[in-house]
Amino acid sequence: MPNDATRILGLSALYHDSAAALLVGGEIVAAAQEERFTRIKHDAAMPARAVAYCLHEAGITAADLDYVVFYEKPLQKFDRLFETYLAVAPSGLKSFLQSMPVWLKQKLHHPRELRKLMGPGWKKPFVFAGHHESHAASAFFPSPFDEAAILTVDGVGEWETATLGVGRENQLELLKSLHFPHSLGLLYSAFTYFCGFKINSGEYKLMGLAPYGVPRYADLIREKLIDIKPDGSLRLNQTYFNYRQGLTMTSPAFDKLFGGTARKPEHLLTQREMDLAASIQEITEEVMLKMARHLREITGLTKLCLAGGVALNCVANGKILREGIFDQLWIQPASGDAGGALGAALLIHYQLLENKRVPSPADSMHGAYLGPAFTEDAIRKELEKQDVPHEFCADEGELLAKTARLIAAGQVVGWFQGRMEFGPRALGARSILGDPRALDMQAKLNLRIKFRESFRPFAPSVLKEYAKDYFDLAADSPYMLLVAPVKESIRVQTTEDRSTDPDLRKRVNQVRSTVPAVTHVDYSARVQTVDERHGRYHGLLKAYHAETGCAVLVNTSFNIRGEPIVCTPAEALRCFLATDMDALVMGSFILHKSAMPESLRSFREAYLQTIQPD
């Protein structure tokens, strides 16, 4: 029953990274994670503020909605949990007693919780989509492809941990699936946990740490932990894991296999953690490549869409692209659970309602700029409220030229423009920017502004037309989801030995290319290609290129460790004042740290005490 005017709200909540997304007539009108409003990183609560934002953005109320859809099926998830506890009983008793009250009080009663969320204006039933169906829909339906193969990989949904599928026009079909407890995502999370990082949020740290190590444990992992089949399916040896029955990811057998207990969070990183990271990254790439090859064989299709938490492993994504398994890739920028909210809404619009789909060759995700924006008046009021010295540039060319000169002079600039990004990456709306040519920029950003580990790499934003001058990149990467090698022509060789020097700080400060601040230890970079879809950010890169002859900027998210990316002008101002950022450009306003009175920086210490491990 075609209906081009349907209003569909998609939701994800209660497990990790809750979010809301709104479609009107198939158009993605708004999408945002709840964390950006509550300031609780990876907030899993019902996304009340995200829903309110989406409705406000569309100018409607809950009563105007046609469908509200949740991104997975809670009863099937509970079935998996309960069956798992029975299978491992009595060893899982402690975990069972801890999780069941939450399920019995809240998670089993999703319709009740959703009615609370939507309020008295909602009188219709709710729709529940499958977890991996939602991921698949988020991957294919916003893509520019008429038909494509689909690969979804994450920790676990209801029972599935990975799926292979096909999308054609307005329909998708899942062909094969891998089931819990056998999961590439959970395997990667087990190593994340063992190396002392938070699961469901520290996996990207492990990926960034991997190039500092050598994969000396990879064969041991293959021998003891995982049986990888030619088609990429796998079985995990549960002797070494504890996630089915316990409160930890790994078992004592895992400790024994890898020479001791898990690293404690925030403790010194040793060569063991670096080598473990390199090893599990190699295994992950092997599995992803085999899955992709098998998917190409069984579908015969030349285009691939990716989603699920593991699709944020941009090193593996880059390998799939460079191997030439598929001619084209499209990766959902909010590949984790947050993107499931969008996928669930798209699934209803196309699969259930059978609305006609016309793929957009441009970008139906609108650059992932789907969150709140703030007017010049709103920004001015905040600055006046805080009595903050500032200058106003009415002319956009002047604003961009001044900002470019600040960055070229070595200043670190907070950049707050337009609608906030949906997904984990800062893409030029809520970003901190720096000069990639400066050797000390990586250490400065990590230690004095982000307050995080010194080894963490930074991503380059590059003008699309100049990307091939800097990176061996075979496709556009507008969402910063592909890692590519830095071109040989701009590399500077070093004499370091990654297997013997344990001092990460020495390795971070090595010059490896003409853009050292964005060149990782293995001569790679997580690239964002920038074009017209990126609006004012595109203009800034063009101005910076005109000023310096360099078409690259350092781009990192506008936040400090342990907090979500800033959403509002007040949050951006607070972060700017409490860190060593040199300037802040919000809308058409420029703020200089050197012009700030000491009274405006008095809360710095209190702010820094709020930093949490991330």
Coordinates of C-alpha atoms in Angstrom, one line a residue:
M1 CA 0.0 0.0 0.0
P2 CA 2.1 2.9 -1.3
N3 CA 2.0 6.0 0.9
D4 CA 4.4 8.8 0.1
A5 CA 3.4 10.9 3.1
T6 CA 4.1 8.5 5.9
R7 CA 5.8 9.7 9.0
I8 CA 7.9 7.0 10.6
L9 CA 9.9 7.3 13.8
G10 CA 12.6 4.7 14.4
L11 CA 14.1 4.0 17.8
S12 CA 17.0 2.1 19.4
A13 CA 17.3 2.0 23.2
L14 CA 18.0 0.0 26.4
Y15 CA 21.2 -1.7 25.3
H16 CA 23.8 0.8 23.9
D17 CA 23.7 4.1 22.1
S18 CA 20.0 4.8 22.0
A19 CA 18.8 7.0 19.2
A20 CA 15.8 8.3 17.3
A21 CA 15.4 8.9 13.5
L22 CA 12.5 10.3 11.6
L23 CA 11.4 9.8 8.0
V24 CA 8.7 11.9 6.3
G25 CA 7.7 10.5 2.9
G26 CA 10.9 8.5 2.9
E27 CA 13.1 11.5 3.4
I28 CA 15.5 11.4 6.4
V29 CA 14.5 14.5 8.2
A30 CA 16.3 14.1 11.5
A31 CA 18.4 11.6 13.5
A32 CA 20.4 11.9 16.7
Q33 CA 21.8 9.9 19.6
E34 CA 20.4 10.4 23.1
E35 CA 23.9 10.9 24.5
R36 CA 24.2 14.2 22.7
F37 CA 21.4 15.7 24.8
T38 CA 21.9 14.0 28.1
R39 CA 25.7 14.2 28.0
I40 CA 26.0 10.6 29.2
K41 CA 28.3 8.8 26.7
H42 CA 26.6 5.9 25.0
D43 CA 23.4 6.6 26.9
A44 CA 21.2 3.5 26.6
A45 CA 18.0 5.1 28.1
M46 CA 14.8 5.5 26.2
P47 CA 15.7 8.4 23.8
A48 CA 13.2 10.9 25.0
R49 CA 15.2 14.0 24.1
A50 CA 16.2 12.6 20.7
V51 CA 12.6 11.9 20.0
A52 CA 11.6 15.4 21.0
Y53 CA 14.3 16.8 18.8
C54 CA 13.2 14.8 15.7
L55 CA 9.5 15.8 16.2
H56 CA 10.5 19.4 16.6
E57 CA 12.7 19.4 13.5
A58 CA 9.8 18.1 11.4
G59 CA 7.3 20.5 13.1
I60 CA 5.0 17.6 14.2
T61 CA 3.8 15.9 17.4
A62 CA 3.7 12.3 18.3
A63 CA 0.0 12.2 17.3
D64 CA 1.0 13.0 13.7
L65 CA 3.2 9.9 13.4
D66 CA 2.0 6.9 11.3
Y67 CA 4.4 4.3 12.7
V68 CA 6.9 4.0 15.6
V69 CA 9.3 1.1 15.1
F70 CA 11.9 -0.4 17.4
Y71 CA 15.1 -1.7 15.9
E72 CA 15.0 -5.2 17.3
K73 CA 12.7 -7.9 18.8
P74 CA 13.0 -7.9 22.6
L75 CA 11.2 -11.2 23.2
Q76 CA 13.6 -13.0 20.9
K77 CA 16.5 -11.3 22.6
F78 CA 15.2 -12.5 26.0
D79 CA 14.7 -16.0 24.5
R80 CA 18.4 -16.0 23.6
L81 CA 19.5 -14.8 27.1
F82 CA 17.3 -17.3 28.9
E83 CA 18.4 -20.2 26.7
T84 CA 22.0 -19.3 27.2
Y85 CA 21.7 -19.1 31.0
L86 CA 20.0 -22.6 31.0
A87 CA 22.7 -24.0 28.8
V88 CA 25.5 -22.9 31.1
A89 CA 23.7 -23.3 34.5
P90 CA 24.6 -23.2 37.3
S91 CA 27.8 -21.3 36.4
G92 CA 25.9 -18.2 35.1
L93 CA 23.9 -17.7 38.3
K94 CA 25.5 -14.4 39.3
S95 CA 25.1 -12.9 35.9
F96 CA 21.5 -14.3 35.7
L97 CA 20.5 -12.7 39.1
Q98 CA 22.0 -9.4 38.0
S99 CA 20.4 -9.2 34.6
M100 CA 16.9 -10.7 35.2
P101 CA 15.5 -7.9 37.4
V102 CA 16.3 -5.3 34.7
W103 CA 14.6 -7.5 32.1
L104 CA 11.5 -8.3 34.3
K105 CA 11.1 -4.7 35.3
Q106 CA 11.8 -2.9 32.0
K107 CA 13.2 -4.6 29.0
L108 CA 10.5 -7.3 28.7
H109 CA 7.9 -4.5 28.7
H110 CA 8.9 -2.6 25.6
P111 CA 5.4 -1.6 24.5
R112 CA 4.8 -0.1 28.0
E113 CA 8.1 1.7 28.0
L114 CA 7.6 3.0 24.5
R115 CA 4.1 4.3 25.4
K116 CA 5.7 6.2 28.3
L117 CA 8.2 7.6 25.8
M118 CA 5.7 8.7 23.2
G119 CA 3.2 10.1 25.7
P120 CA -0.6 10.3 25.5
G121 CA -0.6 11.5 21.9
W122 CA 0.3 8.0 20.6
K123 CA -2.6 5.6 20.3
K124 CA -1.3 3.1 17.7
P125 CA 0.6 -0.2 18.1
F126 CA 4.3 -0.4 17.8
V127 CA 6.3 -2.3 15.2
F128 CA 9.4 -4.4 16.1
A129 CA 12.0 -5.1 13.4
G130 CA 14.8 -7.6 13.5
H131 CA 18.2 -6.3 14.8
H132 CA 20.2 -7.3 11.8
E133 CA 17.3 -6.5 9.4
S134 CA 17.6 -2.9 10.8
H135 CA 21.3 -2.9 10.2
A136 CA 20.9 -4.2 6.7
A137 CA 18.2 -1.6 5.9
S138 CA 20.4 1.2 7.3
A139 CA 23.2 0.0 5.0
F140 CA 21.2 -0.5 1.7
F141 CA 18.3 1.8 1.6
P142 CA 20.3 5.1 2.0
S143 CA 22.9 3.9 -0.5
P144 CA 23.2 5.1 -4.1
F145 CA 22.8 1.6 -5.4
D146 CA 19.8 0.0 -7.2
E147 CA 21.0 -3.4 -6.0
A148 CA 23.9 -4.5 -3.8
A149 CA 25.2 -7.2 -1.6
I150 CA 24.8 -6.5 2.2
L151 CA 27.1 -7.5 5.0
T152 CA 26.2 -6.8 8.6
V153 CA 28.6 -7.8 11.5
D154 CA 28.3 -6.9 15.2
G155 CA 28.4 -8.4 18.7
V156 CA 24.9 -9.9 18.8
G157 CA 21.3 -8.9 18.1
E158 CA 18.6 -11.3 19.0
W159 CA 20.5 -14.5 18.0
E160 CA 22.4 -13.3 14.9
T161 CA 25.9 -11.9 15.0
A162 CA 26.4 -11.5 11.3
T163 CA 24.3 -11.7 8.1
L164 CA 24.8 -11.9 4.4
G165 CA 22.1 -10.4 2.2
V166 CA 20.9 -8.7 -0.9
G167 CA 19.1 -5.4 -1.5
R168 CA 17.2 -4.8 -4.7
E169 CA 15.2 -1.6 -5.3
N170 CA 12.8 -1.4 -2.3
Q171 CA 13.3 -4.9 -0.8
L172 CA 16.1 -6.7 1.0
E173 CA 16.6 -10.3 1.8
L174 CA 19.0 -11.9 4.3
L175 CA 20.5 -15.1 2.9
K176 CA 22.7 -16.4 5.6
S177 CA 23.5 -15.7 9.2
L178 CA 25.9 -16.5 12.0
H179 CA 24.5 -17.1 15.4
F180 CA 25.5 -16.5 19.0
P181 CA 27.8 -17.3 20.8
H182 CA 30.0 -17.3 17.7
S183 CA 30.6 -13.7 17.0
L184 CA 33.4 -11.7 15.4
G185 CA 32.2 -8.6 17.3
L186 CA 32.3 -10.3 20.6
L187 CA 35.7 -11.8 19.9
Y188 CA 37.0 -8.3 19.2
S189 CA 35.3 -7.0 22.3
A190 CA 36.9 -9.7 24.4
F191 CA 40.4 -8.4 23.3
T192 CA 39.2 -4.9 23.9
Y193 CA 38.3 -5.9 27.5
F194 CA 41.5 -7.8 28.0
C195 CA 43.7 -4.9 26.8
G196 CA 42.0 -2.7 29.5
F197 CA 39.5 -0.7 27.3
K198 CA 35.7 -0.4 27.7
I199 CA 33.7 -2.8 25.6
N200 CA 31.2 -1.3 23.2
S201 CA 33.3 1.9 23.2
G202 CA 37.0 1.1 23.3
E203 CA 37.1 -1.0 20.2
Y204 CA 38.3 1.9 18.1
K205 CA 41.2 2.4 20.6
L206 CA 42.3 -1.2 20.0
M207 CA 42.2 -0.6 16.3
G208 CA 44.3 2.5 16.7
L209 CA 46.8 0.6 19.0
A210 CA 47.2 -2.3 16.6
P211 CA 49.8 -0.7 14.3
Y212 CA 52.2 -0.2 17.2
G213 CA 52.4 -4.0 17.7
V214 CA 53.2 -7.1 15.6
P215 CA 50.7 -9.9 15.2
R216 CA 52.7 -12.5 17.1
Y217 CA 49.6 -14.0 18.7
A218 CA 47.5 -14.4 15.5
D219 CA 48.4 -18.0 14.9
L220 CA 47.7 -18.8 18.6
I221 CA 44.3 -17.2 18.2
R222 CA 43.6 -19.3 15.1
E223 CA 44.8 -22.5 16.9
K224 CA 43.0 -22.1 20.2
L225 CA 40.2 -19.5 20.0
I226 CA 38.6 -19.5 16.6
D227 CA 37.9 -21.9 13.7
I228 CA 37.5 -19.8 10.6
K229 CA 35.8 -21.4 7.7
P230 CA 36.5 -20.5 4.0
D231 CA 33.2 -18.6 3.8
G232 CA 34.1 -16.4 6.8
S233 CA 31.8 -18.2 9.2
L234 CA 33.4 -19.1 12.5
R235 CA 33.2 -20.9 15.7
L236 CA 34.7 -19.7 19.0
N237 CA 36.1 -22.0 21.6
Q238 CA 34.0 -21.1 24.6
T239 CA 36.6 -22.4 27.1
Y240 CA 38.4 -19.1 26.7
F241 CA 35.4 -16.8 27.1
N242 CA 33.1 -15.8 29.9
Y243 CA 30.5 -13.6 28.2
R244 CA 27.7 -16.3 28.1
Q245 CA 27.7 -16.9 31.8
G246 CA 29.8 -14.3 33.6
L247 CA 30.4 -10.7 34.2
T248 CA 33.6 -10.6 32.3
M249 CA 34.4 -11.2 28.6
T250 CA 37.3 -13.7 29.1
S251 CA 38.0 -16.7 31.3
P252 CA 41.0 -17.7 33.3
A253 CA 42.0 -20.0 30.4
F254 CA 42.3 -16.8 28.3
D255 CA 44.6 -15.2 30.9
K256 CA 46.8 -18.3 30.9
L257 CA 47.0 -18.4 27.2
F258 CA 48.2 -14.8 26.9
G259 CA 50.5 -14.7 29.8
G260 CA 48.6 -13.1 32.6
T261 CA 45.5 -11.3 33.7
A262 CA 43.8 -8.5 31.8
R263 CA 45.4 -5.0 31.8
K264 CA 43.7 -2.8 34.4
P265 CA 42.1 0.3 32.8
E266 CA 44.3 3.4 32.7
H267 CA 47.4 1.4 33.5
L268 CA 50.6 1.4 31.4
L269 CA 50.2 -0.2 28.0
T270 CA 52.8 -2.8 27.4
Q271 CA 54.1 -4.6 24.3
R272 CA 51.7 -7.4 25.0
E273 CA 48.7 -5.2 24.6
M274 CA 50.1 -3.7 21.4
D275 CA 50.8 -7.2 19.9
L276 CA 47.4 -8.5 21.0
A277 CA 45.8 -5.6 19.3
A278 CA 47.8 -6.2 16.1
S279 CA 46.9 -9.9 16.3
I280 CA 43.1 -9.6 16.7
Q281 CA 43.1 -6.9 14.0
E282 CA 44.7 -9.3 11.6
I283 CA 42.1 -12.0 12.5
T284 CA 39.2 -9.5 12.0
E285 CA 40.5 -8.5 8.6
E286 CA 40.8 -12.1 7.6
V287 CA 37.3 -12.9 8.6
M288 CA 35.8 -9.8 7.0
L289 CA 37.6 -10.5 3.7
K290 CA 36.4 -14.1 3.6
M291 CA 32.8 -13.0 4.3
A292 CA 33.1 -10.4 1.6
R293 CA 34.5 -12.9 -0.9
H294 CA 31.8 -15.5 -0.1
L295 CA 29.1 -12.8 -0.4
R296 CA 30.4 -11.8 -3.8
E297 CA 30.4 -15.5 -4.9
I298 CA 26.9 -16.3 -3.9
T299 CA 25.3 -13.0 -5.1
G300 CA 27.4 -12.1 -8.2
L301 CA 26.9 -8.5 -7.3
T302 CA 29.6 -5.8 -7.7
K303 CA 28.5 -3.4 -5.0
L304 CA 28.6 -3.9 -1.2
C305 CA 26.8 -2.2 1.7
L306 CA 28.1 -2.5 5.2
A307 CA 26.6 -1.9 8.7
G308 CA 26.8 -3.2 12.2
G309 CA 29.4 -2.2 14.9
V310 CA 32.2 -4.1 13.1
A311 CA 31.6 -2.0 10.0
L312 CA 33.2 0.9 12.0
N313 CA 36.5 -1.0 11.8
C314 CA 37.7 1.2 8.9
V315 CA 41.0 -0.7 8.6
A316 CA 39.1 -3.8 7.6
N317 CA 36.8 -1.7 5.3
G318 CA 39.9 -0.3 3.6
K319 CA 41.2 -3.8 3.1
I320 CA 38.0 -5.0 1.4
L321 CA 38.1 -2.0 -0.9
R322 CA 41.8 -2.5 -1.8
E323 CA 41.4 -6.2 -2.4
G324 CA 38.9 -5.3 -5.2
I325 CA 36.3 -7.9 -4.1
F326 CA 33.6 -5.4 -4.9
D327 CA 33.8 -2.5 -7.3
Q328 CA 32.0 -0.1 -4.9
L329 CA 31.4 0.1 -1.2
W330 CA 28.8 2.1 0.8
I331 CA 29.1 2.1 4.6
Q332 CA 26.4 3.4 7.0
P333 CA 28.0 6.3 8.9
A334 CA 26.1 5.3 12.1
S335 CA 26.8 1.6 11.7
G336 CA 26.3 0.7 15.4
D337 CA 23.1 0.5 17.4
A338 CA 22.2 4.1 16.8
G339 CA 22.0 3.5 13.1
G340 CA 19.6 0.7 13.8
A341 CA 16.9 3.3 14.6
L342 CA 17.2 4.7 11.1
G343 CA 17.3 1.3 9.5
A344 CA 14.2 0.2 11.3
A345 CA 12.3 3.3 10.0
L346 CA 13.6 2.7 6.4
L347 CA 12.6 -1.0 6.7
I348 CA 9.0 0.0 7.3
H349 CA 8.9 2.6 4.6
Y350 CA 10.3 0.3 1.9
Q351 CA 9.9 -3.3 2.8
L352 CA 6.6 -3.2 4.7
L353 CA 4.8 -0.3 2.9
E354 CA 6.4 -1.1 -0.5
N355 CA 7.0 2.5 -1.3
K356 CA 9.0 3.1 -4.5
R357 CA 12.7 3.7 -4.0
V358 CA 14.8 6.0 -6.2
P359 CA 18.4 5.8 -5.0
S360 CA 20.0 9.2 -4.7
P361 CA 23.3 9.5 -6.6
A362 CA 24.2 12.4 -4.3
D363 CA 23.7 11.6 -0.6
S364 CA 20.3 10.7 1.0
M365 CA 22.1 10.8 4.4
H366 CA 22.7 14.6 3.8
G367 CA 26.4 14.2 4.8
A368 CA 25.1 12.7 8.1
Y369 CA 24.3 16.2 9.2
L370 CA 20.9 15.2 10.7
G371 CA 21.2 16.7 14.2
P372 CA 20.3 20.1 15.7
A373 CA 21.5 23.4 14.2
F374 CA 21.6 26.8 16.0
T375 CA 20.9 30.1 14.4
E376 CA 23.3 33.1 14.6
D377 CA 20.9 34.7 17.0
A378 CA 21.0 31.7 19.3
I379 CA 24.8 31.7 19.3
R380 CA 25.0 35.5 19.9
K381 CA 22.7 35.2 22.8
E382 CA 24.8 32.5 24.4
L383 CA 28.0 34.6 23.9
E384 CA 26.3 37.7 25.4
K385 CA 24.9 35.7 28.3
Q386 CA 28.4 34.6 29.2
D387 CA 29.8 38.0 28.3
V388 CA 32.4 36.4 26.1
P389 CA 34.6 38.6 23.9
H390 CA 34.1 37.8 20.2
E391 CA 34.2 39.1 16.7
F392 CA 31.5 38.7 14.1
C393 CA 32.3 38.1 10.4
A394 CA 29.3 38.9 8.2
D395 CA 31.2 37.9 5.1
E396 CA 31.7 34.1 4.8
G397 CA 34.8 34.5 2.7
E398 CA 36.4 36.6 5.4
L399 CA 35.4 34.1 8.1
L400 CA 36.9 31.2 6.2
A401 CA 40.1 33.1 5.3
K402 CA 40.6 34.2 8.9
T403 CA 40.0 30.7 10.2
A404 CA 42.4 29.2 7.6
R405 CA 45.1 31.6 8.7
L406 CA 44.7 30.7 12.4
I407 CA 45.1 27.0 11.6
A408 CA 48.1 27.7 9.3
A409 CA 49.7 29.6 12.2
G410 CA 49.6 26.4 14.3
Q411 CA 46.5 27.3 16.3
V412 CA 44.0 24.6 17.3
V413 CA 40.5 25.7 16.3
G414 CA 37.1 24.5 17.6
W415 CA 34.7 24.4 14.6
F416 CA 30.9 24.5 15.4
Q417 CA 28.7 24.9 12.3
G418 CA 25.3 23.8 11.0
R419 CA 23.6 20.6 11.9
M420 CA 25.3 18.1 14.2
E421 CA 26.5 14.8 12.8
F422 CA 24.6 11.5 13.3
G423 CA 27.0 8.7 14.2
P424 CA 30.3 8.5 16.0
R425 CA 32.5 10.6 13.6
A426 CA 32.9 14.4 13.6
L427 CA 32.6 15.3 9.9
G428 CA 33.1 19.0 10.0
A429 CA 30.1 20.3 12.0
R430 CA 31.3 19.6 15.5
S431 CA 35.1 19.3 15.0
I432 CA 38.4 20.4 16.4
L433 CA 40.8 21.3 13.6
G434 CA 44.6 21.6 13.3
D435 CA 47.5 21.9 10.9
P436 CA 48.5 18.4 9.7
R437 CA 52.0 19.6 8.8
A438 CA 52.9 20.3 12.5
L439 CA 54.9 17.6 14.1
D440 CA 53.6 18.3 17.6
M441 CA 50.0 18.6 16.6
Q442 CA 49.0 14.9 17.5
A443 CA 50.6 15.1 21.0
K444 CA 49.1 18.6 21.6
L445 CA 45.6 17.5 20.6
N446 CA 45.8 14.2 22.6
L447 CA 47.4 15.5 25.8
R448 CA 46.4 19.2 26.1
I449 CA 42.9 19.3 24.5
K450 CA 41.4 15.8 24.3
F451 CA 43.1 14.6 27.6
R452 CA 43.5 11.1 26.2
E453 CA 46.2 8.5 25.4
S454 CA 49.1 9.8 23.4
F455 CA 49.1 7.0 20.9
R456 CA 45.6 7.8 19.5
P457 CA 45.8 8.8 15.8
F458 CA 43.9 11.6 14.2
A459 CA 42.0 11.6 10.9
P460 CA 42.7 13.8 7.9
S461 CA 40.0 15.7 6.1
V462 CA 41.1 16.2 2.5
L463 CA 39.5 18.0 -0.5
K464 CA 38.1 15.2 -2.6
E465 CA 39.8 16.3 -5.8
Y466 CA 43.2 16.3 -4.0
A467 CA 42.8 13.0 -2.1
K468 CA 45.0 11.0 -4.5
D469 CA 47.9 13.4 -4.0
Y470 CA 48.1 12.3 -0.4
F471 CA 46.5 8.8 0.0
D472 CA 46.2 5.5 -2.0
L473 CA 42.4 5.7 -1.8
A474 CA 40.3 3.9 -4.4
A475 CA 37.0 5.5 -3.5
D476 CA 35.4 8.6 -1.9
S477 CA 35.2 8.4 1.9
P478 CA 32.8 11.2 3.0
Y479 CA 32.1 9.5 6.3
M480 CA 35.6 8.8 7.5
L481 CA 35.1 5.0 7.4
L482 CA 38.0 3.9 5.2
V483 CA 41.7 3.6 6.2
A484 CA 44.1 4.1 3.3
P485 CA 47.9 4.1 3.0
V486 CA 49.7 7.5 2.8
K487 CA 51.2 7.8 -0.6
E488 CA 54.8 6.8 -1.0
S489 CA 55.6 10.1 -2.6
I490 CA 55.0 12.1 0.6
R491 CA 56.4 9.6 3.1
V492 CA 59.5 10.1 5.2
Q493 CA 61.1 6.8 6.3
T494 CA 62.0 6.3 10.0
T495 CA 64.4 3.8 11.7
E496 CA 62.1 2.8 14.5
D497 CA 61.5 -0.8 15.5
R498 CA 57.9 -1.3 16.6
S499 CA 58.7 -4.7 18.1
T500 CA 61.4 -3.5 20.6
D501 CA 60.7 0.2 21.6
P502 CA 57.9 0.2 24.2
D503 CA 57.8 4.0 24.5
L504 CA 54.7 5.1 22.5
R505 CA 55.6 8.7 22.9
K506 CA 58.8 8.3 20.9
R507 CA 56.8 6.6 18.1
V508 CA 54.1 9.2 18.1
N509 CA 56.6 12.1 17.6
Q510 CA 58.3 10.6 14.6
V511 CA 58.0 12.4 11.2
R512 CA 56.6 9.9 8.7
S513 CA 55.2 12.1 6.0
T514 CA 54.7 15.7 4.9
V515 CA 51.5 15.6 6.9
P516 CA 52.9 13.9 10.1
A517 CA 49.9 14.8 12.4
V518 CA 47.6 12.5 10.4
T519 CA 50.1 9.7 9.4
H520 CA 49.8 6.7 11.7
V521 CA 52.8 4.6 12.8
D522 CA 52.1 2.1 9.9
Y523 CA 51.9 5.0 7.3
S524 CA 48.1 4.8 7.2
A525 CA 45.3 7.3 7.7
R526 CA 41.6 7.2 8.4
V527 CA 40.5 9.5 5.5
Q528 CA 37.5 11.8 5.1
T529 CA 37.1 13.2 1.6
V530 CA 35.3 16.5 1.6
D531 CA 33.1 17.9 -1.1
E532 CA 30.1 20.2 -1.6
R533 CA 27.9 18.1 0.7
H534 CA 30.0 19.2 3.6
G535 CA 28.9 22.9 3.2
R536 CA 30.9 25.5 5.1
Y537 CA 33.6 22.9 6.0
H538 CA 34.3 22.4 2.3
G539 CA 34.7 26.1 2.0
L540 CA 37.2 26.2 4.9
L541 CA 39.3 23.4 3.4
K542 CA 39.4 25.3 0.1
A543 CA 40.5 28.5 2.0
Y544 CA 43.1 26.6 3.8
H545 CA 44.4 25.1 0.6
A546 CA 44.6 28.6 -0.9
E547 CA 46.5 29.9 2.1
T548 CA 49.0 27.0 2.5
G549 CA 49.0 24.9 -0.7
C550 CA 48.0 21.9 1.6
A551 CA 44.6 20.3 1.0
V552 CA 44.4 18.5 4.3
L553 CA 43.3 19.4 7.8
V554 CA 43.5 17.4 11.1
N555 CA 39.9 16.7 12.1
T556 CA 38.9 15.3 15.5
S557 CA 35.6 15.3 17.4
F558 CA 34.7 18.4 19.4
N559 CA 34.8 16.9 22.9
I560 CA 37.2 15.7 25.6
R561 CA 37.6 12.0 26.6
G562 CA 34.6 10.5 28.4
E563 CA 32.0 12.9 27.1
P564 CA 29.9 12.9 23.9
I565 CA 30.5 15.3 21.0
V566 CA 29.2 18.8 21.9
C567 CA 25.7 19.6 20.7
T568 CA 24.9 23.2 21.8
P569 CA 26.8 26.5 21.7
A570 CA 27.0 26.4 25.5
E571 CA 28.7 23.0 25.4
A572 CA 31.1 24.1 22.7
L573 CA 32.0 27.3 24.7
R574 CA 32.5 25.4 27.9
C575 CA 34.8 22.9 26.2
F576 CA 36.8 25.7 24.5
L577 CA 37.3 27.6 27.7
A578 CA 38.4 24.6 29.7
T579 CA 41.0 23.2 27.2
D580 CA 44.0 24.6 25.4
M581 CA 42.1 25.3 22.2
D582 CA 43.4 28.5 20.7
A583 CA 40.2 29.7 19.0
L584 CA 36.6 28.8 18.5
V585 CA 34.5 29.5 15.4
M586 CA 30.8 29.2 16.0
G587 CA 28.6 30.2 13.1
S588 CA 30.0 33.5 12.0
F589 CA 31.6 34.3 15.4
I590 CA 35.3 33.9 16.1
L591 CA 36.6 33.7 19.7
H592 CA 40.3 33.9 20.6
K593 CA 41.6 32.3 23.8
S594 CA 44.1 35.1 24.2
A595 CA 41.2 37.6 24.5
M596 CA 39.4 35.7 27.2
P597 CA 39.5 37.2 30.7
E598 CA 40.7 34.9 33.5
S599 CA 37.3 34.9 35.1
L600 CA 35.9 32.9 32.1
R601 CA 38.5 30.2 32.7
S602 CA 37.9 29.8 36.4
F603 CA 35.9 26.6 36.0
R604 CA 38.6 24.7 34.1
E605 CA 39.7 22.5 37.0
A606 CA 36.2 21.6 38.0
Y607 CA 35.4 20.7 34.3
L608 CA 38.5 18.5 34.0
Q609 CA 37.5 16.6 37.1
T610 CA 34.4 15.5 35.2
I611 CA 36.6 13.6 32.7
Q612 CA 35.7 9.9 32.7
P613 CA 37.6 7.0 31.1
D614 CA 36.2 6.3 27.7

